[in-house]
Short mmCIF file of C-alpha atoms in Angstrom, two decimals:
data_model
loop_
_atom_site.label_atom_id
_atom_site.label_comp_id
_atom_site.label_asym_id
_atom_site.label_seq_id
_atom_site.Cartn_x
_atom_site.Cartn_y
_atom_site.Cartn_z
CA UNK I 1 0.00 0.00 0.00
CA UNK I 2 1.30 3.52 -1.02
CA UNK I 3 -0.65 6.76 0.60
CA UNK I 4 0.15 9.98 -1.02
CA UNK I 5 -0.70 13.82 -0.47
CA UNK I 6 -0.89 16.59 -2.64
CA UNK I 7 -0.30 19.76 -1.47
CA UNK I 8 0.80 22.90 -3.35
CA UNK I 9 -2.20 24.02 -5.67
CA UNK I 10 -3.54 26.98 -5.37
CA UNK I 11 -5.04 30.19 -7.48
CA UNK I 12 -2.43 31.85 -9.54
CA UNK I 13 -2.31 34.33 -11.80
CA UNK I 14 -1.80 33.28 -15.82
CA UNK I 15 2.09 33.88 -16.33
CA UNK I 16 2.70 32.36 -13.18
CA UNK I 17 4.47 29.64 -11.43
CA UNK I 18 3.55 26.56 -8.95
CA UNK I 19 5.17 23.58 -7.61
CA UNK I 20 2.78 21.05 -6.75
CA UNK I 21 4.39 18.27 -3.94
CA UNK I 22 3.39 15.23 -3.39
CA UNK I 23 4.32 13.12 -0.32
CA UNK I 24 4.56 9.26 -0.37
CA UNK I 25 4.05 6.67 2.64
CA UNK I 26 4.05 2.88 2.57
CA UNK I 27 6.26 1.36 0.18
CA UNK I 28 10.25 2.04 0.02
CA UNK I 29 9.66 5.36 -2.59
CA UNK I 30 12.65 4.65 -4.33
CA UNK I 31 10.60 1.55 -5.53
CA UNK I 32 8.40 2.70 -8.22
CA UNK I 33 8.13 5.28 -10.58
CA UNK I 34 6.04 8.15 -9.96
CA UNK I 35 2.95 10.42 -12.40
CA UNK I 36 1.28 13.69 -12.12
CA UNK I 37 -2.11 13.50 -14.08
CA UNK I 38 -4.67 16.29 -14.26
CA UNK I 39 -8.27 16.33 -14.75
CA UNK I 40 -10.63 19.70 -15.62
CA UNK I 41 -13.92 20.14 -15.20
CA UNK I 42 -15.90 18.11 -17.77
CA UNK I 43 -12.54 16.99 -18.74
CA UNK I 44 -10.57 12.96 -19.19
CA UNK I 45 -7.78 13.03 -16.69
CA UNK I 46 -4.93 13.76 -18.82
CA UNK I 47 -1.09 12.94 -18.84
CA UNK I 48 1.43 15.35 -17.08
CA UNK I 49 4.45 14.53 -16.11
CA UNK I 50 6.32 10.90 -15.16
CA UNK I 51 9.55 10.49 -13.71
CA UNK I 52 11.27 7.00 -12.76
CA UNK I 53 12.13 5.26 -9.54
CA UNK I 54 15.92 7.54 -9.04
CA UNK I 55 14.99 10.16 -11.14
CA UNK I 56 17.03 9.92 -14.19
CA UNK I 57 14.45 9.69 -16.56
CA UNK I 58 11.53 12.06 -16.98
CA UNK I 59 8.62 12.03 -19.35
CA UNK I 60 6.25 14.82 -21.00
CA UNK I 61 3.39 15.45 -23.39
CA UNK I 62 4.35 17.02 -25.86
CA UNK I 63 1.94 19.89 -25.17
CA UNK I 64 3.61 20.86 -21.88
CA UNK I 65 7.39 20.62 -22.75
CA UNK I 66 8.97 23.16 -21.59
CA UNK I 67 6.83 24.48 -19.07
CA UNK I 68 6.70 21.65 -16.81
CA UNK I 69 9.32 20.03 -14.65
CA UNK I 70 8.83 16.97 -13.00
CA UNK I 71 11.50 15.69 -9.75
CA UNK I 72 11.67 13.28 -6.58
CA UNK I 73 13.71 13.59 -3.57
CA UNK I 74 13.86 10.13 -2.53
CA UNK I 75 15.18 11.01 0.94
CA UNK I 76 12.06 13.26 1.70
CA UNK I 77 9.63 10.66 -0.54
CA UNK I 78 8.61 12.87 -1.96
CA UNK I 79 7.36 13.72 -5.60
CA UNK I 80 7.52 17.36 -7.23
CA UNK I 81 5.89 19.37 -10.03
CA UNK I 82 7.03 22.62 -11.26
CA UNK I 83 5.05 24.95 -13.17
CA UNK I 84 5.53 28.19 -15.08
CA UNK I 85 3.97 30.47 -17.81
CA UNK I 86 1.01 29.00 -16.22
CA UNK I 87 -2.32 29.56 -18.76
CA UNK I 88 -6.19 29.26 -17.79
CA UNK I 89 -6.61 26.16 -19.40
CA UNK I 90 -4.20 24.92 -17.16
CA UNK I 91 -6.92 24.90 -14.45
CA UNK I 92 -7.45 21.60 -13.00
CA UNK I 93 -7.39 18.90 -10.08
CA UNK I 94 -3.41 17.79 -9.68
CA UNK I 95 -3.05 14.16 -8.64
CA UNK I 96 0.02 12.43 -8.21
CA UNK I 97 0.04 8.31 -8.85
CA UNK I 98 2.01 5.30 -8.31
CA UNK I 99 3.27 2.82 -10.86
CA UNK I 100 4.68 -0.19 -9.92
CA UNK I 101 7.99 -0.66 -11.55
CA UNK I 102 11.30 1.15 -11.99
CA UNK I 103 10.33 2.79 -14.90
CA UNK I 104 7.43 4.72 -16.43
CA UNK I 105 5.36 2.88 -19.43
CA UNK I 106 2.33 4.57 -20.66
CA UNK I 107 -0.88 3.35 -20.59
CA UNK I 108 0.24 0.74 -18.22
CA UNK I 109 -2.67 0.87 -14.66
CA UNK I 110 -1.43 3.87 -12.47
CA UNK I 111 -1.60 1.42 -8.84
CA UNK I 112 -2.44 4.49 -5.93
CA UNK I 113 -3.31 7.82 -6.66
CA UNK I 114 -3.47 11.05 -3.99
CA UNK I 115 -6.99 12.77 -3.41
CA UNK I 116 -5.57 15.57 -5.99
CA UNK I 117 -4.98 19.75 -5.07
CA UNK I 118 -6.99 21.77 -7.36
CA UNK I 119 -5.19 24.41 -8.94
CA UNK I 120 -6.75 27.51 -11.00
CA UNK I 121 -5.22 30.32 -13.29
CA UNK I 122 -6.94 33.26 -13.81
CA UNK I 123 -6.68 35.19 -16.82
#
């Protein structure tokens, strides 16, 4: 069993920055990779950001290259998500998720996921 928090969203101005944490108990953390997803009103929960079990490999849609950074502390187990140039349609819930394995595959089942921190960017 993995539990994880979210904390970190809040309302911010578009143009502007966020980092999103995401705190892991349970499981060794350095065990399995690691997934922020989002999901907007009316919205499918989309892809964010995926990084793998030390960190040395990261993954992005191509849609939010560049403006998104994903990291892990594995001493603090804990998960990060940096934000910038933030835009209104970047509005959304923020979970974090669990995948069992060293490394990140897409589409694969996401195993826990956090209650999600709402963030929202006002134009």
């Amino acid at each position: 069993q993995v539990q994880l928090v979210e904390s970190g969203g809040g309302l911010v101005q578009a143009g502007g920055s966020l980092r999103l944490s995401c705190a892991a108990s349970g499981r060794p953390f350095s065990s399995y990779a690691m997934a922020w997803f989002r999901q907007a009103p009316g919205k499918e929960r989309e892809f964010v950001a995926a990084i793998s079990w030390n960190g040395g490999s990261t993954y992005y849609p191509d849609f939010l290259k560049g403006r998104v950074t994903i990291s892990r502390d594995n001493a603090k187990n804990t998960v990060y998500l940096q934000m910038n140039s933030l835009k209104p349609e970047d509005t959304a819930v923020y979970y974090c998720a669990v995948q069992s394995g060293y490394y990140y595959i897409p589409r694969l089942e996401l195993n826990y996921w956090g209650q999600g921190t709402q963030v929202t960017v006002s134009s």
